[in-house]
PDB file of C-alpha atoms in Angstrom:
ATOM      1  CA  MET F   1     -14.270  40.179 -20.838  1.00 46.00           C
ATOM      2  CA  THR F   2     -17.103  37.648 -21.129  1.00 61.00           C
ATOM      3  CA  LEU F   3     -16.184  34.389 -22.832  1.00 69.00           C
ATOM      4  CA  PRO F   4     -18.804  32.211 -24.521  1.00 79.00           C
ATOM      5  CA  ALA F   5     -20.133  29.014 -23.030  1.00 83.00           C
ATOM      6  CA  PHE F   6     -19.404  25.839 -24.975  1.00 88.00           C
ATOM      7  CA  PRO F   7     -22.176  25.236 -27.554  1.00 91.00           C
ATOM      8  CA  GLY F   8     -25.334  24.059 -25.870  1.00 88.00           C
ATOM      9  CA  ALA F   9     -23.614  24.061 -22.460  1.00 89.00           C
ATOM     10  CA  THR F  10     -22.544  20.494 -23.225  1.00 92.00           C
ATOM     11  CA  SER F  11     -19.251  18.830 -22.338  1.00 91.00           C
ATOM     12  CA  VAL F  12     -16.906  16.861 -24.583  1.00 93.00           C
ATOM     13  CA  SER F  13     -14.185  14.338 -23.868  1.00 94.00           C
ATOM     14  CA  ALA F  14     -11.923  11.971 -25.781  1.00 96.00           C
ATOM     15  CA  LEU F  15     -12.367   8.364 -24.668  1.00 96.00           C
ATOM     16  CA  GLU F  16     -10.127   5.341 -25.223  1.00 97.00           C
ATOM     17  CA  VAL F  17     -12.357   2.467 -24.128  1.00 98.00           C
ATOM     18  CA  TYR F  18     -10.745   0.002 -21.738  1.00 97.00           C
ATOM     19  CA  ASP F  19      -9.374  -3.111 -23.444  1.00 96.00           C
ATOM     20  CA  GLY F  20      -9.185  -5.208 -20.270  1.00 96.00           C
ATOM     21  CA  VAL F  21     -11.533  -8.201 -20.288  1.00 97.00           C
ATOM     22  CA  ALA F  22     -14.360  -8.383 -17.729  1.00 96.00           C
ATOM     23  CA  SER F  23     -15.666 -11.487 -15.991  1.00 90.00           C
ATOM     24  CA  ASP F  24     -18.066 -12.283 -18.846  1.00 94.00           C
ATOM     25  CA  GLY F  25     -15.286 -12.305 -21.436  1.00 96.00           C
ATOM     26  CA  LEU F  26     -16.045  -8.882 -22.936  1.00 97.00           C
ATOM     27  CA  ALA F  27     -13.500  -6.076 -23.001  1.00 98.00           C
ATOM     28  CA  GLY F  28     -14.701  -2.566 -22.394  1.00 97.00           C
ATOM     29  CA  GLY F  29     -16.225  -0.100 -19.985  1.00 97.00           C
ATOM     30  CA  THR F  30     -18.444   0.044 -16.935  1.00 97.00           C
ATOM     31  CA  PRO F  31     -22.204  -0.376 -17.409  1.00 98.00           C
ATOM     32  CA  HIS F  32     -24.033   2.648 -16.026  1.00 98.00           C
ATOM     33  CA  LEU F  33     -26.866   5.098 -16.567  1.00 98.00           C
ATOM     34  CA  HIS F  34     -27.315   8.850 -16.249  1.00 97.00           C
ATOM     35  CA  VAL F  35     -30.271  10.198 -14.329  1.00 97.00           C
ATOM     36  CA  VAL F  36     -30.880  13.606 -15.971  1.00 96.00           C
ATOM     37  CA  SER F  37     -28.351  13.922 -18.827  1.00 96.00           C
ATOM     38  CA  ALA F  38     -28.356  12.524 -22.349  1.00 97.00           C
ATOM     39  CA  GLU F  39     -25.099  11.247 -23.870  1.00 97.00           C
ATOM     40  CA  ALA F  40     -23.708  10.828 -27.397  1.00 97.00           C
ATOM     41  CA  TYR F  41     -20.846   8.777 -28.844  1.00 98.00           C
ATOM     42  CA  LEU F  42     -19.051   9.820 -32.020  1.00 98.00           C
ATOM     43  CA  VAL F  43     -16.728   6.971 -33.007  1.00 98.00           C
ATOM     44  CA  VAL F  44     -13.334   8.117 -34.299  1.00 98.00           C
ATOM     45  CA  GLY F  45     -11.302   4.899 -34.262  1.00 98.00           C
ATOM     46  CA  GLY F  46     -11.376   1.138 -33.844  1.00 98.00           C
ATOM     47  CA  ARG F  47     -14.306  -1.214 -33.591  1.00 98.00           C
ATOM     48  CA  GLY F  48     -16.753  -2.097 -30.874  1.00 98.00           C
ATOM     49  CA  ARG F  49     -20.330  -2.474 -29.770  1.00 98.00           C
ATOM     50  CA  LEU F  50     -22.745  -0.516 -27.629  1.00 98.00           C
ATOM     51  CA  HIS F  51     -25.017  -2.523 -25.344  1.00 98.00           C
ATOM     52  CA  THR F  52     -28.109  -0.666 -24.149  1.00 98.00           C
ATOM     53  CA  ILE F  53     -31.170  -1.357 -22.018  1.00 98.00           C
ATOM     54  CA  ASP F  54     -33.811   1.303 -22.571  1.00 98.00           C
ATOM     55  CA  GLY F  55     -36.426   2.455 -20.072  1.00 96.00           C
ATOM     56  CA  GLY F  56     -38.854  -0.213 -21.239  1.00 96.00           C
ATOM     57  CA  GLY F  57     -36.358  -3.013 -20.662  1.00 97.00           C
ATOM     58  CA  VAL F  58     -35.421  -3.571 -24.312  1.00 98.00           C
ATOM     59  CA  PHE F  59     -31.829  -4.764 -24.752  1.00 98.00           C
ATOM     60  CA  GLU F  60     -30.025  -3.882 -27.984  1.00 98.00           C
ATOM     61  CA  GLU F  61     -26.527  -4.320 -29.344  1.00 98.00           C
ATOM     62  CA  ARG F  62     -25.208  -1.831 -31.926  1.00 98.00           C
ATOM     63  CA  THR F  63     -21.929  -2.148 -33.765  1.00 98.00           C
ATOM     64  CA  LEU F  64     -19.603   0.839 -33.541  1.00 98.00           C
ATOM     65  CA  ALA F  65     -17.251   1.867 -36.328  1.00 98.00           C
ATOM     66  CA  PRO F  66     -15.490   5.132 -37.244  1.00 98.00           C
ATOM     67  CA  GLY F  67     -17.999   7.791 -38.240  1.00 98.00           C
ATOM     68  CA  ASP F  68     -20.909   6.300 -36.291  1.00 98.00           C
ATOM     69  CA  LEU F  69     -22.904   8.645 -34.077  1.00 98.00           C
ATOM     70  CA  VAL F  70     -25.336   7.295 -31.478  1.00 98.00           C
ATOM     71  CA  TRP F  71     -27.001   8.997 -28.541  1.00 97.00           C
ATOM     72  CA  PHE F  72     -29.326   7.958 -25.779  1.00 96.00           C
ATOM     73  CA  ALA F  73     -31.663   9.485 -23.226  1.00 97.00           C
ATOM     74  CA  PRO F  74     -31.216   9.684 -19.453  1.00 97.00           C
ATOM     75  CA  GLY F  75     -32.037   6.333 -17.860  1.00 97.00           C
ATOM     76  CA  VAL F  76     -30.638   4.138 -20.650  1.00 98.00           C
ATOM     77  CA  VAL F  77     -28.230   1.588 -19.192  1.00 98.00           C
ATOM     78  CA  HIS F  78     -25.237   1.471 -21.525  1.00 98.00           C
ATOM     79  CA  ARG F  79     -21.999  -0.449 -21.850  1.00 98.00           C
ATOM     80  CA  ALA F  80     -19.208   0.150 -24.368  1.00 98.00           C
ATOM     81  CA  VAL F  81     -17.614  -3.075 -25.625  1.00 98.00           C
ATOM     82  CA  ASN F  82     -14.152  -2.767 -27.159  1.00 98.00           C
ATOM     83  CA  ASP F  83     -13.506  -5.114 -30.082  1.00 98.00           C
ATOM     84  CA  GLY F  84     -10.197  -3.446 -30.921  1.00 97.00           C
ATOM     85  CA  GLY F  85      -8.862   0.076 -30.469  1.00 97.00           C
ATOM     86  CA  LEU F  86     -12.251   1.671 -29.844  1.00 98.00           C
ATOM     87  CA  GLU F  87     -12.002   5.454 -29.478  1.00 98.00           C
ATOM     88  CA  VAL F  88     -14.927   7.847 -29.238  1.00 98.00           C
ATOM     89  CA  ARG F  89     -15.699  11.464 -28.563  1.00 97.00           C
ATOM     90  CA  VAL F  90     -18.275  11.707 -25.818  1.00 96.00           C
ATOM     91  CA  VAL F  91     -20.703  14.622 -25.783  1.00 95.00           C
ATOM     92  CA  MET F  92     -22.695  15.041 -22.563  1.00 94.00           C
ATOM     93  CA  GLN F  93     -25.740  17.161 -21.950  1.00 94.00           C
ATOM     94  CA  ASN F  94     -25.603  19.458 -18.901  1.00 92.00           C
ATOM     95  CA  ALA F  95     -21.861  20.071 -18.584  1.00 89.00           C
ATOM     96  CA  GLY F  96     -20.789  19.590 -15.002  1.00 85.00           C
ATOM     97  CA  LEU F  97     -23.597  17.305 -13.870  1.00 87.00           C
ATOM     98  CA  PRO F  98     -22.020  13.979 -14.925  1.00 84.00           C
ATOM     99  CA  GLU F  99     -18.898  14.928 -12.971  1.00 82.00           C
ATOM    100  CA  ALA F 100     -21.136  15.876 -10.020  1.00 88.00           C
ATOM    101  CA  GLY F 101     -22.658  12.417  -9.703  1.00 89.00           C
ATOM    102  CA  ASP F 102     -25.173  12.085 -12.561  1.00 94.00           C
ATOM    103  CA  ALA F 103     -23.862   8.630 -13.417  1.00 95.00           C
ATOM    104  CA  VAL F 104     -24.976   5.550 -11.503  1.00 97.00           C
ATOM    105  CA  MET F 105     -23.058   2.350 -12.075  1.00 98.00           C
ATOM    106  CA  THR F 106     -24.929  -0.949 -12.148  1.00 98.00           C
ATOM    107  CA  PHE F 107     -23.355  -2.443  -9.040  1.00 98.00           C
ATOM    108  CA  PRO F 108     -25.213  -5.343  -7.388  1.00 98.00           C
ATOM    109  CA  ASP F 109     -28.493  -4.320  -5.797  1.00 98.00           C
ATOM    110  CA  ASP F 110     -27.250  -4.470  -2.195  1.00 97.00           C
ATOM    111  CA  VAL F 111     -24.457  -2.016  -3.089  1.00 98.00           C
ATOM    112  CA  VAL F 112     -26.656   0.414  -5.033  1.00 98.00           C
ATOM    113  CA  ALA F 113     -29.137   0.367  -2.144  1.00 97.00           C
ATOM    114  CA  ASP F 114     -26.530   1.681   0.328  1.00 97.00           C
ATOM    115  CA  LEU F 115     -25.119   5.182  -0.205  1.00 95.00           C
ATOM    116  CA  GLY F 116     -21.955   4.494   1.773  1.00 96.00           C
ATOM    117  CA  ARG F 117     -21.190   1.173   0.100  1.00 97.00           C
ATOM    118  CA  TYR F 118     -21.919   2.676  -3.306  1.00 97.00           C
ATOM    119  CA  ALA F 119     -19.514   5.563  -2.674  1.00 96.00           C
ATOM    120  CA  ASP F 120     -16.787   3.164  -1.549  1.00 97.00           C
ATOM    121  CA  ALA F 121     -17.276   0.958  -4.620  1.00 97.00           C
ATOM    122  CA  ALA F 122     -17.292   3.938  -7.012  1.00 96.00           C
ATOM    123  CA  ARG F 123     -14.182   5.635  -5.616  1.00 95.00           C
ATOM    124  CA  LEU F 124     -10.868   5.331  -7.498  1.00 94.00           C
ATOM    125  CA  PRO F 125      -7.360   6.091  -6.206  1.00 93.00           C
ATOM    126  CA  GLY F 126      -6.117   9.631  -6.782  1.00 90.00           C
ATOM    127  CA  PRO F 127      -3.405  10.802  -9.190  1.00 88.00           C
ATOM    128  CA  GLU F 128      -0.753  10.295  -6.519  1.00 90.00           C
ATOM    129  CA  ARG F 129      -1.023   6.540  -7.144  1.00 92.00           C
ATOM    130  CA  ALA F 130       0.702   4.770 -10.026  1.00 93.00           C
ATOM    131  CA  ASP F 131      -1.261   4.453 -13.262  1.00 93.00           C
ATOM    132  CA  ALA F 132      -1.126   0.656 -13.017  1.00 94.00           C
ATOM    133  CA  ASP F 133      -2.833   0.773  -9.614  1.00 95.00           C
ATOM    134  CA  ARG F 134      -5.483   3.190 -10.833  1.00 95.00           C
ATOM    135  CA  LEU F 135      -6.166   1.074 -13.924  1.00 96.00           C
ATOM    136  CA  ALA F 136      -6.503  -2.065 -11.794  1.00 96.00           C
ATOM    137  CA  ALA F 137      -8.971  -0.259  -9.540  1.00 96.00           C
ATOM    138  CA  ALA F 138     -10.963   0.958 -12.565  1.00 96.00           C
ATOM    139  CA  HIS F 139     -11.141  -2.612 -13.888  1.00 97.00           C
ATOM    140  CA  ALA F 140     -12.257  -3.918 -10.472  1.00 97.00           C
ATOM    141  CA  ARG F 141     -14.988  -1.267 -10.342  1.00 97.00           C
ATOM    142  CA  ARG F 142     -16.037  -2.178 -13.877  1.00 97.00           C
ATOM    143  CA  ASP F 143     -16.192  -5.876 -12.978  1.00 98.00           C
ATOM    144  CA  LEU F 144     -18.438  -5.189  -9.978  1.00 98.00           C
ATOM    145  CA  ALA F 145     -20.783  -3.163 -12.212  1.00 98.00           C
ATOM    146  CA  VAL F 146     -20.808  -5.982 -14.784  1.00 98.00           C
ATOM    147  CA  GLU F 147     -21.890  -8.350 -12.007  1.00 98.00           C
ATOM    148  CA  GLY F 148     -24.889  -6.160 -11.227  1.00 98.00           C
ATOM    149  CA  TYR F 149     -25.580  -5.557 -14.919  1.00 98.00           C
ATOM    150  CA  ARG F 150     -25.741  -9.281 -15.667  1.00 98.00           C
ATOM    151  CA  ALA F 151     -28.141  -9.745 -12.765  1.00 98.00           C
ATOM    152  CA  LEU F 152     -30.674  -7.573 -14.635  1.00 98.00           C
ATOM    153  CA  PHE F 153     -31.161 -10.414 -17.143  1.00 98.00           C
ATOM    154  CA  ARG F 154     -33.251 -13.555 -16.818  1.00 97.00           C
ATOM    155  CA  ASP F 155     -31.850 -16.956 -17.743  1.00 97.00           C
ATOM    156  CA  ASP F 156     -33.422 -16.632 -21.211  1.00 96.00           C
ATOM    157  CA  GLY F 157     -31.432 -13.454 -21.946  1.00 95.00           C
ATOM    158  CA  THR F 158     -34.306 -11.000 -21.574  1.00 97.00           C
ATOM    159  CA  VAL F 159     -34.291  -8.147 -19.080  1.00 98.00           C
ATOM    160  CA  ASP F 160     -36.323  -8.662 -15.902  1.00 98.00           C
ATOM    161  CA  PRO F 161     -38.607  -5.580 -15.661  1.00 98.00           C
ATOM    162  CA  ASP F 162     -38.798  -5.754 -11.875  1.00 98.00           C
ATOM    163  CA  ARG F 163     -35.026  -5.795 -11.490  1.00 98.00           C
ATOM    164  CA  LEU F 164     -34.686  -2.885 -13.919  1.00 98.00           C
ATOM    165  CA  ALA F 165     -37.373  -0.891 -12.098  1.00 98.00           C
ATOM    166  CA  ARG F 166     -35.559  -1.520  -8.826  1.00 98.00           C
ATOM    167  CA  LEU F 167     -32.304  -0.218 -10.336  1.00 98.00           C
ATOM    168  CA  HIS F 168     -34.099   2.918 -11.552  1.00 98.00           C
ATOM    169  CA  ALA F 169     -35.537   3.511  -8.079  1.00 98.00           C
ATOM    170  CA  ARG F 170     -32.168   2.932  -6.394  1.00 98.00           C
ATOM    171  CA  ALA F 171     -30.469   5.308  -8.827  1.00 97.00           C
ATOM    172  CA  ALA F 172     -32.964   8.064  -8.121  1.00 97.00           C
ATOM    173  CA  ASP F 173     -32.554   7.584  -4.376  1.00 97.00           C
ATOM    174  CA  LEU F 174     -28.760   7.763  -4.674  1.00 96.00           C
ATOM    175  CA  VAL F 175     -28.680  11.100  -6.493  1.00 96.00           C
ATOM    176  CA  ARG F 176     -31.649  12.837  -4.876  1.00 96.00           C
ATOM    177  CA  PRO F 177     -29.492  14.584  -2.225  1.00 95.00           C
ATOM    178  CA  ARG F 178     -27.547  16.256  -5.044  1.00 95.00           C
ATOM    179  CA  VAL F 179     -30.519  17.926  -6.698  1.00 96.00           C
ATOM    180  CA  ALA F 180     -30.056  21.362  -5.102  1.00 96.00           C
ATOM    181  CA  ASP F 181     -26.430  21.501  -6.303  1.00 94.00           C
ATOM    182  CA  TRP F 182     -27.387  20.219  -9.745  1.00 94.00           C
ATOM    183  CA  ARG F 183     -30.106  22.838 -10.053  1.00 95.00           C
ATOM    184  CA  GLU F 184     -27.564  25.612  -9.421  1.00 93.00           C
ATOM    185  CA  ARG F 185     -25.241  24.167 -12.075  1.00 91.00           C
ATOM    186  CA  TRP F 186     -28.118  23.811 -14.554  1.00 92.00           C
ATOM    187  CA  GLU F 187     -29.346  27.361 -13.979  1.00 93.00           C
ATOM    188  CA  ALA F 188     -25.835  28.808 -14.373  1.00 89.00           C
ATOM    189  CA  GLY F 189     -25.065  26.671 -17.437  1.00 89.00           C
ATOM    190  CA  PRO F 190     -27.648  25.119 -19.791  1.00 91.00           C
ATOM    191  CA  LEU F 191     -30.563  27.306 -18.724  1.00 93.00           C
ATOM    192  CA  ALA F 192     -28.460  30.475 -18.927  1.00 91.00           C
ATOM    193  CA  VAL F 193     -27.343  29.532 -22.446  1.00 91.00           C
ATOM    194  CA  VAL F 194     -30.939  29.027 -23.586  1.00 93.00           C
ATOM    195  CA  ARG F 195     -31.948  32.369 -22.090  1.00 94.00           C
ATOM    196  CA  GLU F 196     -29.003  34.066 -23.810  1.00 93.00           C
ATOM    197  CA  THR F 197     -30.249  32.801 -27.165  1.00 94.00           C
ATOM    198  CA  GLY F 198     -33.674  34.216 -26.354  1.00 96.00           C
ATOM    199  CA  ARG F 199     -32.110  37.574 -25.460  1.00 94.00           C
ATOM    200  CA  ARG F 200     -30.311  37.684 -28.808  1.00 95.00           C
ATOM    201  CA  LEU F 201     -33.489  36.820 -30.697  1.00 97.00           C
ATOM    202  CA  ASP F 202     -35.365  39.527 -28.818  1.00 97.00           C
ATOM    203  CA  ALA F 203     -32.668  42.064 -29.691  1.00 96.00           C
ATOM    204  CA  LEU F 204     -32.760  41.144 -33.386  1.00 97.00           C
ATOM    205  CA  GLU F 205     -36.544  41.239 -33.515  1.00 97.00           C
ATOM    206  CA  GLY F 206     -36.513  44.664 -31.921  1.00 96.00           C
ATOM    207  CA  GLY F 207     -33.984  46.042 -34.388  1.00 96.00           C
ATOM    208  CA  GLY F 208     -31.109  46.068 -31.893  1.00 93.00           C
ATOM    209  CA  ASP F 209     -27.613  44.591 -31.684  1.00 93.00           C
ATOM    210  CA  PRO F 210     -27.633  41.026 -30.311  1.00 93.00           C
ATOM    211  CA  GLY F 211     -24.114  41.568 -28.961  1.00 90.00           C
ATOM    212  CA  LEU F 212     -21.942  40.843 -31.987  1.00 92.00           C
ATOM    213  CA  GLY F 213     -19.342  43.360 -30.926  1.00 90.00           C
ATOM    214  CA  GLU F 214     -18.791  41.476 -27.673  1.00 88.00           C
ATOM    215  CA  ALA F 215     -17.934  38.171 -29.383  1.00 89.00           C
ATOM    216  CA  ARG F 216     -14.821  36.446 -28.012  1.00 88.00           C
ATOM    217  CA  VAL F 217     -13.035  33.092 -28.385  1.00 89.00           C
ATOM    218  CA  ALA F 218     -12.507  30.497 -25.645  1.00 87.00           C
ATOM    219  CA  GLU F 219     -10.151  27.527 -25.449  1.00 88.00           C
ATOM    220  CA  ALA F 220     -10.371  24.460 -23.211  1.00 87.00           C
ATOM    221  CA  SER F 221      -7.735  22.926 -21.008  1.00 87.00           C
ATOM    222  CA  VAL F 222      -7.403  19.138 -20.929  1.00 90.00           C
ATOM    223  CA  ASP F 223      -7.621  16.923 -17.842  1.00 87.00           C
ATOM    224  CA  PRO F 224      -6.597  13.244 -18.240  1.00 91.00           C
ATOM    225  CA  ALA F 225      -8.488  10.779 -16.041  1.00 91.00           C
ATOM    226  CA  PHE F 226      -9.539   7.175 -15.612  1.00 93.00           C
ATOM    227  CA  GLY F 227     -13.261   7.228 -16.375  1.00 93.00           C
ATOM    228  CA  MET F 228     -16.009   4.655 -16.123  1.00 93.00           C
ATOM    229  CA  CYS F 229     -15.601   3.486 -19.715  1.00 94.00           C
ATOM    230  CA  GLY F 230     -11.907   4.073 -20.329  1.00 95.00           C
ATOM    231  CA  ARG F 231      -9.063   6.555 -20.308  1.00 95.00           C
ATOM    232  CA  LEU F 232     -10.443  10.062 -20.698  1.00 94.00           C
ATOM    233  CA  GLN F 233      -9.140  13.366 -21.904  1.00 94.00           C
ATOM    234  CA  ARG F 234     -11.693  15.737 -20.414  1.00 90.00           C
ATOM    235  CA  TYR F 235     -11.957  19.144 -22.006  1.00 91.00           C
ATOM    236  CA  ASP F 236     -12.818  21.726 -19.367  1.00 85.00           C
ATOM    237  CA  THR F 237     -15.502  23.790 -21.089  1.00 81.00           C
ATOM    238  CA  SER F 238     -16.607  25.685 -17.986  1.00 70.00           C
ATOM    239  CA  ILE F 239     -16.208  29.433 -17.545  1.00 57.00           C
ATOM    240  CA  ASP F 240     -15.125  30.915 -14.231  1.00 52.00           C
ATOM    241  CA  PRO F 241     -17.129  33.679 -12.560  1.00 42.00           C
ATOM    242  CA  ASP F 242     -14.570  36.319 -13.614  1.00 45.00           C
ATOM    243  CA  GLY F 243     -15.145  35.561 -17.274  1.00 44.00           C
ATOM    244  CA  GLY F 244     -11.963  33.618 -17.940  1.00 41.00           C
ATOM    245  CA  ALA F 245     -11.629  30.152 -19.389  1.00 40.00           C
ATOM    246  CA  ARG F 246     -10.648  27.537 -16.827  1.00 43.00           C
TER     247      ARG F 246
END
């Protein structure tokens, strides 16, 4: 039995944004960017703000309240600020790629420039450790990323274009070794879904059955985790090679 891919081959997770306060006095998540995947926030509870630096170096702050929906392209540096009980549903393009390294945290430049140091700084303790230890490690990682994030700004509060360009270059260098793996995931997921839509359109146009009799229902399992921006409930929307839901 063939089960359907999640719509658009995207991924979805429930996020409770960290309420611990960083070194600059703001509570919230870890500043980071994605290299090839767009991201969307649908706010379902609480209040907060979204800080972004776009590819041209423009910094913006948007308020977040229940019902708000905001999304941003790959390369946008973003930071979720929690002003009280902020909860969002995160929708990610290219399901599987963010979990495979398509997120680069804004650690200080000397860390982002070194693959080994970056990996050490990004790593969190496993589920065998107590939640308090894992949360403390997530906060420490967040604080290191905030340090690098703040270094992107000049004294007058504007973003330094040279520092931002250097971060972009470092991020690309960090993930480049993963491209072959990412391409396989993209071809098996998002690209396959697009091609399936084309196959159905071709069948309809030719007077045939697009496959309605093969329609089935899938259901996701849930995997709790400490993410970059907060406590996550990740919905596993992948399909195993035998056609069963994971």
